[in-house]
Coordinates of C-alpha atoms and ligand atoms in Angstrom, one line a residue:
X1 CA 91.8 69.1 58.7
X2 CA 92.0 73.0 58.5
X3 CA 94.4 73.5 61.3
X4 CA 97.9 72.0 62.4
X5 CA 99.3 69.7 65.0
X6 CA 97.9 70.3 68.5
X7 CA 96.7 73.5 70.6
X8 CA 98.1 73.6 73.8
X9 CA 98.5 76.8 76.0
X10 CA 100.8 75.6 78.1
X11 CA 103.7 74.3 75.4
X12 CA 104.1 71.1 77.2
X13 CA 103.0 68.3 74.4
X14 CA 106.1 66.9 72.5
X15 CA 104.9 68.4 69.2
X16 CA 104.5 71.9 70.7
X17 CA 106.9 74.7 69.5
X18 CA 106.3 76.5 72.8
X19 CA 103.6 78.4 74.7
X20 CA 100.9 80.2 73.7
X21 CA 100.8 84.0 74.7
X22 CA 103.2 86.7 75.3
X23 CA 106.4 84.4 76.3
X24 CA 105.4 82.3 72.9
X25 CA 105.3 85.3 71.0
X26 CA 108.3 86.7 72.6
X27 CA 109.8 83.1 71.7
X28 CA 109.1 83.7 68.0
X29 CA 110.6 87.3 67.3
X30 CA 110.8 86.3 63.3
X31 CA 107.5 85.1 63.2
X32 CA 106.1 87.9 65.3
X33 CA 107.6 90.6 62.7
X34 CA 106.6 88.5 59.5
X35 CA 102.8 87.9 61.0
X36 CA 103.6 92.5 62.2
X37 CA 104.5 93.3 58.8
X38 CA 101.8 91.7 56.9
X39 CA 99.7 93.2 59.1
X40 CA 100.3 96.4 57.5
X41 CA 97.9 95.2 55.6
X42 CA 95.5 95.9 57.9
X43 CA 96.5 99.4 58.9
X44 CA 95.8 100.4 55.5
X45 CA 92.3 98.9 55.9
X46 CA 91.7 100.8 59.1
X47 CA 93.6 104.1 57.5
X48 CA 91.4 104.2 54.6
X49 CA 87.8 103.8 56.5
X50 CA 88.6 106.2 59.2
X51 CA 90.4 109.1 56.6
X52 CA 87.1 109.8 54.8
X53 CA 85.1 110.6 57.3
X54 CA 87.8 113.4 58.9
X55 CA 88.5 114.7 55.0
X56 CA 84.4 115.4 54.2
X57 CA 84.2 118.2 56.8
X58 CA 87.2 120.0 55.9
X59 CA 86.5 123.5 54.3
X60 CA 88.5 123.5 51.9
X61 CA 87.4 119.5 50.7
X62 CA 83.6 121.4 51.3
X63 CA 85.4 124.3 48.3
X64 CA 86.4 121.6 45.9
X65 CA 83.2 119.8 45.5
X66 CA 80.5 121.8 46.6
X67 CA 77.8 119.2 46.2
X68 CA 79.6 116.3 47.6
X69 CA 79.6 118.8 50.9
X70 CA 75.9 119.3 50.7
X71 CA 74.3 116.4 49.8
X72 CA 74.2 113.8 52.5
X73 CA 72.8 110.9 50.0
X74 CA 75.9 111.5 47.8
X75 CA 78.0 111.6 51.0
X76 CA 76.7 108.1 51.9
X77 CA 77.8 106.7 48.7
X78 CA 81.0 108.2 49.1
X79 CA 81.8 106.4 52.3
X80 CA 80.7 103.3 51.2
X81 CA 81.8 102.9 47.1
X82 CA 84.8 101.2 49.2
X83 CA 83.0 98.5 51.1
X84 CA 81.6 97.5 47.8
X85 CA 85.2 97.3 46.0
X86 CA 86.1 95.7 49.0
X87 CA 83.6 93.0 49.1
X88 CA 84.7 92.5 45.1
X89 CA 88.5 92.2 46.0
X90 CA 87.5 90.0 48.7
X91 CA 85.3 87.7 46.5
X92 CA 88.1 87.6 43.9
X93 CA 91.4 87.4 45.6
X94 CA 90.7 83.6 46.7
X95 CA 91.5 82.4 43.3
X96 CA 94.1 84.6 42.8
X97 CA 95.4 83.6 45.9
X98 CA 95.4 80.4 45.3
X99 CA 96.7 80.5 42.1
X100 CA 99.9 82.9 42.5
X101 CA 100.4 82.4 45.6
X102 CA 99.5 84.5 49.2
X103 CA 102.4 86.5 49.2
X104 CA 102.3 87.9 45.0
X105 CA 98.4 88.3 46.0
X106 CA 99.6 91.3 48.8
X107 CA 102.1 92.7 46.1
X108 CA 99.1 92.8 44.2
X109 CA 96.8 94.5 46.3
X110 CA 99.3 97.0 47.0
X111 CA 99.9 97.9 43.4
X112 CA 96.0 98.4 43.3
X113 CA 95.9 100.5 46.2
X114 CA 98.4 102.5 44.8
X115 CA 96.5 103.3 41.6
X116 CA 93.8 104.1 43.6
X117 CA 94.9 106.1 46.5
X118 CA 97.1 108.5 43.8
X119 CA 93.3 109.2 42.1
X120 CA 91.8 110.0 45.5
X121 CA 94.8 112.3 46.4
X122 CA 95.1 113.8 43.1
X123 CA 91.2 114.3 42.6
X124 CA 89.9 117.2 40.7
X125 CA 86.4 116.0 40.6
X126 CA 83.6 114.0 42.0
X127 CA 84.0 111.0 39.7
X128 CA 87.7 110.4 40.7
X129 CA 87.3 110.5 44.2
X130 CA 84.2 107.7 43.6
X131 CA 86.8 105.7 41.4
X132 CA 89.7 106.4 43.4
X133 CA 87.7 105.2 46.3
X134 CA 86.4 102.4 44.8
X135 CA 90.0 100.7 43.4
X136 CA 91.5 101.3 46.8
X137 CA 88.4 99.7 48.2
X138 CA 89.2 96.7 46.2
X139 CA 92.8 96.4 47.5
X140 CA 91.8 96.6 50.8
X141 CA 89.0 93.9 50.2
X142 CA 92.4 91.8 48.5
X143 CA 94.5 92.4 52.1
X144 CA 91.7 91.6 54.5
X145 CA 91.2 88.1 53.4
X146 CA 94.5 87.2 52.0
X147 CA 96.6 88.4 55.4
X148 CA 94.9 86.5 58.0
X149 CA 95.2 83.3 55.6
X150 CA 98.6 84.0 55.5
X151 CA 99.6 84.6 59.1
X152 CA 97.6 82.0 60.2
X153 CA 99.1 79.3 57.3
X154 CA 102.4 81.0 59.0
X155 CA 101.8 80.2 62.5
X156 CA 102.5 77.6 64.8
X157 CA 99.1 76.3 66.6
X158 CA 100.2 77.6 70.1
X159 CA 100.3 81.2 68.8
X160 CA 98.0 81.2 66.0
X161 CA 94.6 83.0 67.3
X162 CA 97.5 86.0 68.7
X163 CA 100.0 86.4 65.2
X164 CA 96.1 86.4 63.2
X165 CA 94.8 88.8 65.8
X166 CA 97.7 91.3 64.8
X167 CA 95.4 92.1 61.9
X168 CA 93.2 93.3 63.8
X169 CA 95.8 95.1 65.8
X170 CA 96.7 96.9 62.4
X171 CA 93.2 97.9 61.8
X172 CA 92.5 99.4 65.3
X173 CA 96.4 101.3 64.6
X174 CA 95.0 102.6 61.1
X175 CA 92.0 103.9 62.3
X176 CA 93.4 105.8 65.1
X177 CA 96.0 107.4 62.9
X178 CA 94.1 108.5 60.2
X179 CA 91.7 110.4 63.2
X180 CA 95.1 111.8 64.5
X181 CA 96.4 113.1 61.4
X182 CA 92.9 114.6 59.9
X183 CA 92.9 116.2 63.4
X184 CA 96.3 117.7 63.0
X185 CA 96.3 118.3 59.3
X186 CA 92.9 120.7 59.6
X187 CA 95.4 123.2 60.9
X188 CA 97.3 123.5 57.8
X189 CA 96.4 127.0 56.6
X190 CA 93.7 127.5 59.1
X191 CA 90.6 125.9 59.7
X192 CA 88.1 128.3 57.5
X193 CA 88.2 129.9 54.2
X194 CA 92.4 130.1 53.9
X195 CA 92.7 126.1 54.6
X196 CA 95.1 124.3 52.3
X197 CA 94.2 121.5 49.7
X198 CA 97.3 120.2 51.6
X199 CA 95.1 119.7 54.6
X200 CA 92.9 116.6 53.3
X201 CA 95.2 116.0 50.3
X202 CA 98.5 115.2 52.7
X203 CA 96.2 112.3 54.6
X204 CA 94.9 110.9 51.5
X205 CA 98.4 110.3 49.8
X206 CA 100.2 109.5 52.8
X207 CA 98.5 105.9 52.4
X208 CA 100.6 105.5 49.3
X209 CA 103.7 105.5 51.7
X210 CA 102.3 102.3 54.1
X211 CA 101.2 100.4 51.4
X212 CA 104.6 101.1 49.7
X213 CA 106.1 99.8 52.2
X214 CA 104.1 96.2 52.5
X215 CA 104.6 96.4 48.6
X216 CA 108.2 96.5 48.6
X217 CA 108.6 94.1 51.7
X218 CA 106.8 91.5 49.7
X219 CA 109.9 90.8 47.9
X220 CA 111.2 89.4 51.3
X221 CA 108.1 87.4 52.9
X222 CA 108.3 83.8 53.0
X223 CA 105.8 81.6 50.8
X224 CA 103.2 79.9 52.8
X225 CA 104.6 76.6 53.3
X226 CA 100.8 75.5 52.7
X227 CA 100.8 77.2 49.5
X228 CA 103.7 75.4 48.1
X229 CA 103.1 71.9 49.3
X230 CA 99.2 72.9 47.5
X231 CA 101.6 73.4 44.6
X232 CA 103.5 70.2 44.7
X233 CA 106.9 72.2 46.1
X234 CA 106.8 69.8 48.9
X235 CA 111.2 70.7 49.6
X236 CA 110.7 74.3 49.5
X237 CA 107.9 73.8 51.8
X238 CA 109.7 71.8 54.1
X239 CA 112.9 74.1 54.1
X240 CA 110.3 77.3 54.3
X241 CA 109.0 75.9 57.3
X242 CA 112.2 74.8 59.1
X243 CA 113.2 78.6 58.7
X244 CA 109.7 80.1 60.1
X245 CA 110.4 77.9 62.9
X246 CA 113.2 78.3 63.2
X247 CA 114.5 74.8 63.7
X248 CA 116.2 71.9 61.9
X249 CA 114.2 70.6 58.9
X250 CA 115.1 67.1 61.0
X251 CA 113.2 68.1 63.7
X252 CA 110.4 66.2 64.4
X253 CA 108.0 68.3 65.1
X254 CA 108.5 69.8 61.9
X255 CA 108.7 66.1 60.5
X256 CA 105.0 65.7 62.4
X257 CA 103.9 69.1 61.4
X258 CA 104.9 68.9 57.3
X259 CA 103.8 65.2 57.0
X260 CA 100.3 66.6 58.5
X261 CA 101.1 69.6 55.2
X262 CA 101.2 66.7 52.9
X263 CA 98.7 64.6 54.0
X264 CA 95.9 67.1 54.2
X265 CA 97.3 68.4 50.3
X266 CA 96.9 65.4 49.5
X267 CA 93.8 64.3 50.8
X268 CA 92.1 67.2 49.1
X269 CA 94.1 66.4 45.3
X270 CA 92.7 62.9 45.5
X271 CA 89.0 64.4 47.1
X272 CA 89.1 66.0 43.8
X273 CA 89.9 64.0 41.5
X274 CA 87.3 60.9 43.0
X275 CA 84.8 64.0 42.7
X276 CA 85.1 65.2 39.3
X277 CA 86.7 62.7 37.6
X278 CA 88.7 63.6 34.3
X279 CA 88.6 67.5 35.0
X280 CA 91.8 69.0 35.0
X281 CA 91.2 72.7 33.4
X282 CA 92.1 75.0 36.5
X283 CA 89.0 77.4 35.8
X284 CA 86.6 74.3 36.1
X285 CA 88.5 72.8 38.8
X286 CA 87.6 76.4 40.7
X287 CA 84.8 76.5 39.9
X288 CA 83.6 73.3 41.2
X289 CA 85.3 74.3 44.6
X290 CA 83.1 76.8 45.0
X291 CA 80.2 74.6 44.0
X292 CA 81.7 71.8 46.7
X293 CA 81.4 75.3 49.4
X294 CA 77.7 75.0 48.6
X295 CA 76.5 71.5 48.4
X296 CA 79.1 69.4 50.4
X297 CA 77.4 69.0 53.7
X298 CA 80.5 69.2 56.2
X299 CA 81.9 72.6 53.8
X300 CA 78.5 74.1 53.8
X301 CA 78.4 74.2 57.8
X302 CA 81.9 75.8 57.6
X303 CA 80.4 78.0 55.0
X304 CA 77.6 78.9 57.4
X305 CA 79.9 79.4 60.1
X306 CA 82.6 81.8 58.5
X307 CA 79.8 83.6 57.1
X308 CA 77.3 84.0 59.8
X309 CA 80.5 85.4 61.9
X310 CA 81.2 88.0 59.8
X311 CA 77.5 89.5 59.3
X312 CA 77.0 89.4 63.1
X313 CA 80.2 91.3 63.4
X314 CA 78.8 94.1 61.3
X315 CA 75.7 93.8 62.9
X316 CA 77.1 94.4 66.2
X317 CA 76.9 98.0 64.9
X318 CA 80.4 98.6 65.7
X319 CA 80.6 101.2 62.6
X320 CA 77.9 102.8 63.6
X321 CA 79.8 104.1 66.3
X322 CA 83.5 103.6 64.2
X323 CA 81.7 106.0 60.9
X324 CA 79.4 108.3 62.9
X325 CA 81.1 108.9 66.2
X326 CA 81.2 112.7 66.1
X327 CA 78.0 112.4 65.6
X328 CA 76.8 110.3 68.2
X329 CA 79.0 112.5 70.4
X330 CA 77.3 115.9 69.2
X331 CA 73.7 114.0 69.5
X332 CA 74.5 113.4 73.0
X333 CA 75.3 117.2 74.4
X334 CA 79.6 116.9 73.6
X335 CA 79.4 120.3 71.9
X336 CA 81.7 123.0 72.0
X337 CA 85.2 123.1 71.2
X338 CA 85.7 120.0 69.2
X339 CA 84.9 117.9 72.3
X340 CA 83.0 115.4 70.1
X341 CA 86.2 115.0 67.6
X342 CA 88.5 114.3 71.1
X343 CA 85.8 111.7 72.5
X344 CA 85.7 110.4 68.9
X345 CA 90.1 109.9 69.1
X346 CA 89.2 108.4 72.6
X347 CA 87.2 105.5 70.1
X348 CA 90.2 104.8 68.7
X349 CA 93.1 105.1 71.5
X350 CA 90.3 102.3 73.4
X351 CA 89.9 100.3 70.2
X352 CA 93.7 99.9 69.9
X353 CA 94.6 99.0 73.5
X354 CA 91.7 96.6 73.9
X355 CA 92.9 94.4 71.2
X356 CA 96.3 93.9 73.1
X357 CA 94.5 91.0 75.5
X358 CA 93.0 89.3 72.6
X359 CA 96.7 88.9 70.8
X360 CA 98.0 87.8 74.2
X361 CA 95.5 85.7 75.4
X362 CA 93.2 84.3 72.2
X363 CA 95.3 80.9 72.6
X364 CA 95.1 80.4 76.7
X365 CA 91.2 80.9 76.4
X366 CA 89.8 79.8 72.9
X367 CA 88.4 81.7 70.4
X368 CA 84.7 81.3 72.1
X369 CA 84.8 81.8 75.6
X370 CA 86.2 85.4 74.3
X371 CA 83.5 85.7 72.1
X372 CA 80.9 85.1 75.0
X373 CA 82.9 87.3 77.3
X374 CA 82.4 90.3 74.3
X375 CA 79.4 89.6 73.4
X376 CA 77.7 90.0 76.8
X377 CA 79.4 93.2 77.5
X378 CA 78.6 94.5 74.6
X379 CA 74.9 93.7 75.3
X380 CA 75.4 95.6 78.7
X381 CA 76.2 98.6 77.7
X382 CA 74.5 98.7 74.1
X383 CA 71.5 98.6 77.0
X384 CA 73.1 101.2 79.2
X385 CA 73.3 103.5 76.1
X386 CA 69.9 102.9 74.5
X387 CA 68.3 103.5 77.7
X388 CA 70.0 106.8 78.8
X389 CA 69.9 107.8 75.2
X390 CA 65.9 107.3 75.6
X391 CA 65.7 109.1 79.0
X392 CA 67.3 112.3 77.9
X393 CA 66.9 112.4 74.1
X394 CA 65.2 115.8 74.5
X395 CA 67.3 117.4 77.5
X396 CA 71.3 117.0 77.1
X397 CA 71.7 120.2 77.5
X398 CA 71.0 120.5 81.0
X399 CA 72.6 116.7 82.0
X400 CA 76.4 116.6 80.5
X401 CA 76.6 114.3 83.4
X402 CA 74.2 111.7 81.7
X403 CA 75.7 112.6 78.1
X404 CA 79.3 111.6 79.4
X405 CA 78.0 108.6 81.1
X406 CA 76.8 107.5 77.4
X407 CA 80.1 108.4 76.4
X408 CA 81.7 106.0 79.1
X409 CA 79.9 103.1 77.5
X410 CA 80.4 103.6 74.0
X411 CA 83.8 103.3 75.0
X412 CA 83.2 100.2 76.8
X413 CA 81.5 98.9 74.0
X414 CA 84.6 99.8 72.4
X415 CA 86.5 97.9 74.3
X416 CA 84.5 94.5 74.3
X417 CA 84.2 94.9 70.6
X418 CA 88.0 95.0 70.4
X419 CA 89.3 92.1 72.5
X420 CA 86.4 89.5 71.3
X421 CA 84.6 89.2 67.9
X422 CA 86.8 92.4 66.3
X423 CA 89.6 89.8 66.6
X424 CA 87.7 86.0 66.6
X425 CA 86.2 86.8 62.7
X426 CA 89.2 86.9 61.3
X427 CA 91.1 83.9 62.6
X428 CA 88.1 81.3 62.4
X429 CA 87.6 81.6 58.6
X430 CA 91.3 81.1 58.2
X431 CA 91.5 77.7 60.5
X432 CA 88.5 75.6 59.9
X433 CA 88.9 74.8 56.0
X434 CA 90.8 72.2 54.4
X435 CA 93.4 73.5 52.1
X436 CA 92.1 73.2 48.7
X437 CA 88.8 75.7 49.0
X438 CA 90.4 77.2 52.2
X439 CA 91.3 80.2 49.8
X440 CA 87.7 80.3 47.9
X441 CA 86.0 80.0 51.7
X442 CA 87.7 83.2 53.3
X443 CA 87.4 84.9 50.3
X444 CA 83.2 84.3 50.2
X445 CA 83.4 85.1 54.1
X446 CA 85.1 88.1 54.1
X447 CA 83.2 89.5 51.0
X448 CA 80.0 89.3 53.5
X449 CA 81.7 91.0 55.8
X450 CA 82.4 93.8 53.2
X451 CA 78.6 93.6 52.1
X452 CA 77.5 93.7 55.7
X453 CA 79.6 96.7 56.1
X454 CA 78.2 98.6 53.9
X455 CA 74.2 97.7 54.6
X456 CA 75.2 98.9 58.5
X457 CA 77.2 102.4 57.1
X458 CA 74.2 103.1 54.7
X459 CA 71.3 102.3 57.4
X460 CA 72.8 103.7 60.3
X461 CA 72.7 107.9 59.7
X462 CA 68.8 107.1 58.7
X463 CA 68.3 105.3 61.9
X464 CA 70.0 108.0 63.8
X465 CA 67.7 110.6 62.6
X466 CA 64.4 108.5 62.6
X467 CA 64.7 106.0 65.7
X468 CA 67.7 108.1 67.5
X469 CA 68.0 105.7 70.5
X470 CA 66.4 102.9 68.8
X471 CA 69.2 102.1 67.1
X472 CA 71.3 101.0 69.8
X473 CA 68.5 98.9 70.7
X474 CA 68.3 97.5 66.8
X475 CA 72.0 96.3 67.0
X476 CA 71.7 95.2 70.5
X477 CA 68.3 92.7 69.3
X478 CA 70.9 91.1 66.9
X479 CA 74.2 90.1 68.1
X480 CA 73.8 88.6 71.7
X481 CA 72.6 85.5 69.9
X482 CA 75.9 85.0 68.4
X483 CA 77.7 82.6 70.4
X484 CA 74.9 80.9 71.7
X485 CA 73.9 80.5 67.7
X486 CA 77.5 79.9 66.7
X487 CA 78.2 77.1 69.6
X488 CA 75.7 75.0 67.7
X489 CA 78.6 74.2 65.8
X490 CA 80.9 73.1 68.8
X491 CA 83.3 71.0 66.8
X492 CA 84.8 74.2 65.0
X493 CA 84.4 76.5 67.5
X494 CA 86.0 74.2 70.4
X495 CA 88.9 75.5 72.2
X496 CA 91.0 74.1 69.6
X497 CA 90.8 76.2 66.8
Ligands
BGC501 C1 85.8 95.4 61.4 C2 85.7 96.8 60.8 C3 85.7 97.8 62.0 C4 86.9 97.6 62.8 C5 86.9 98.5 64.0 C6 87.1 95.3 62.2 O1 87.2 94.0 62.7 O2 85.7 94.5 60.3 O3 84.5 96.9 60.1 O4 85.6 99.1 61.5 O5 87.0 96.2 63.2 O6 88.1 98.2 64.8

């Protein structure tokens, strides 16, 4: 019911647009820069959780707020105020998604994010940076559920799992910059006592320009053809989606594909209204959508599903290693010379490249055979890590051999991350609801993500210091069990969707 028409790799039903993959994508150049653009979306998600951690150990950050520079607890908090705005905007952009459509919810978000990247930059004191911090956060919660509803409303089913996986793509690109420029922007006025406000100030306000961008270019994005036919504007949708597709609105796959629009709209108006008869106030009606996500049985599984995807992606510790890298890196014996910042920018240059397969070949192989793939290698060298980690714990000094080793598989780690589940949570939320609490659903999913996110960023520097190698072990207990616990569902995590 959630997703459209038929998968097939290798284009050759009737009602296929074309093939999955890079000649699909290359096939689709309009498509491939609407589902790029929005995806911007994501580089300011990445941008923002990487920037923080490069601006807290600048000197002259350390000048301005004195205690913020000495007291770890506070630190913490600092990090994480924006998971928790995030998981709010998350929570709350499904209405608002729903009600003014995907596209005004990005303009939206980007107007937030404004206001709050303009108090972080412009911070004077402690409380603005927490505020500052926290608004963005909510913005970015906003963008993380509302762009991969939108590509993937956007998308044709042959290239669906790749166009969604571009947010991911924009994640892995926003991290890596923000790492780059803190790197490059420490220089400005030297790195001690003469360093320039300009040298954490610059990284923090560039944001504004991104997001200004996506903000502005919302003015020019399509409606989700799925939104509109939700909003009874079934000949916009139809003409919306003959230009996406970039075929006749006679065509008759577009024919096939807007009659299965309708029919699933529909199907949910009339679901409704033999539900709860005689409500028609929009608030109720939303509210008993979210009830339905609760107590229907067949929306609940879904539920489970989107959810349990997106705590196990947290708990694959991934930001343990994303948030603390230079710290790992330093734990491990890569002192001296800011080797642990240039094994930390190695994080990122691996994270980026190793989300390339997953865009090019989510469709050929299905969303879970890539998630078993990651998930095993991940277990590998989470192992390899652990272990060596527990050997030498109390002599790096005299084995850099064994600390680069450790180095070697966090980047493989890395890499396995990237290509399976860093990609896979954000497309299946978007493809396995029906239309009418599809919104509400992603919304609820990608708010535990948020939550999840920040549990892992505030329990990981306390591991580190207590258990040291034990927490590569802790992560390492939780997610292998993923796809083996997710494929009890099979139906919605079949090759399919
Ligand atoms: C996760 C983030 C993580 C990023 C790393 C995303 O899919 O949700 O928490 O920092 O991947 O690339």
């Amino acid at each position: 019911m959630g997703a459209v028409g038929v998968s097939d790799p290798a284009g050759d039903s009737e009602l296929s647009y074309g093939k999955s993959g890079f000649k699909g994508l290359v096939a689709e150049p309009y498509l491939f820069f609407l589902a790029c653009f929005a995806s911007i979306g994501g580089v300011l998600f990445g941008y923002d959780q990487g920037v923080i951690s490069g601006v807290l150990v600048m000197s002259d950050f350390a000048k301005q707020f004195p205690t913020l520079s000495t007291d770890d607890t506070l630190q913490g908090w600092m990090v994480s105020v924006l998971t928790l705005g995030a998981m709010f905007g998350a929570l709350a952009n499904g209405p608002i998604a729903d009600a003014f459509s995907r596209r005004w919810s990005i303009l939206l978000a980007n107007v937030i994010f404004q206001i709050g990247s303009i108090i972080q930059a412009a911070s004077i004191n402690i409380p603005m940076i927490f505020i500052g911090r926290f608004i963005a956060g909510l913005a970015i919660g906003q963008l993380s559920m509302v762009v991969p509803l939108y590509i993937s409303e956007l998308a044709p089913p042959n290239l669906r799992g790749g166009l969604t996986a571009l947010q991911q793509l924009g994640i892995t690109v926003g991290i890596m910059v923000a790492f780059w420029l803190n790197y490059g922007t420490q220089y400005i006025g030297g790195t001690g006592d003469g360093q320039s406000p300009a040298a954490w100030r610059f990284p923090l306000a560039l944001q504004c320009l991104f997001s200004l961008v996506l903000g502005v270019g919302t003015f020019y994005l399509p409606y989700s053809p799925r939104w509109l036919m939700m909003k009874d504007r079934e000949e916009e949708a139809l003409s919306t989606l003959s230009r996406i597709r970039r075929v006749p609105q006679n065509d008759h796959r577009v024919q096939t594909e807007i009659l299965e629009i309708k029919a699933s709209a529909l199907f949910d108006r009339e679901t409704i209204a033999a539900t709860y008869p005689g409500i028609t106030s929009p608030v109720r009606l939303s509210f008993e959508s979210y009830k339905s996500l609760f107590v229907l049985p067949h929306l609940n599984r879904r539920l489970v599903i989107a959810c349990l995807l997106q705590l196990i992606q947290q708990f694959t510790g991934i930001n343990a290693i994303i948030y603390y890298a230079p710290q790992i890196f330093e734990n491990i014996g890569l002192t001296g010379s800011s080797v642990n910042l240039l094994a930390t920018g190695v994080v990122g240059i691996i994270n980026f490249f190793s989300t390339i397969p997953a865009i090019l070949f989510l469709d050929y192989f299905g969303r879970k055979s890539l998630l078993l793939v990651g998930a095993v290698g991940m277990g590998v060298c989470q192992f390899i890590v652990g272990t060596i980690y527990a050997v030498y714990k109390d002599s790096w000094g005299s084995h850099t051999d064994a600390g680069w080793a450790t180095a070697v598989f966090i980047w493989m780690y890395i890499s396995c991350f990237a290509f399976s589940i860093g990609c896979v949570n954000w497309i299946i939320p978007s493809e396995i609801f029906p239309p009418g609490v599809r919104a509400q659903a992603v919304g609820i999913a990608i708010g535990v993500n948020w939550l999840s996110n920040f549990i892992v960023a505030l329990i990981t520097p306390r591991m580190l210091n207590s258990i040291e190698f034990g927490t590569f072990y802790f992560f390492l207990g939780i997610y292998p069990f993923s796809p083996p616990l997710l494929s009890l569902y099979p139906i919605y995590l079949s090759k399919q969707t």
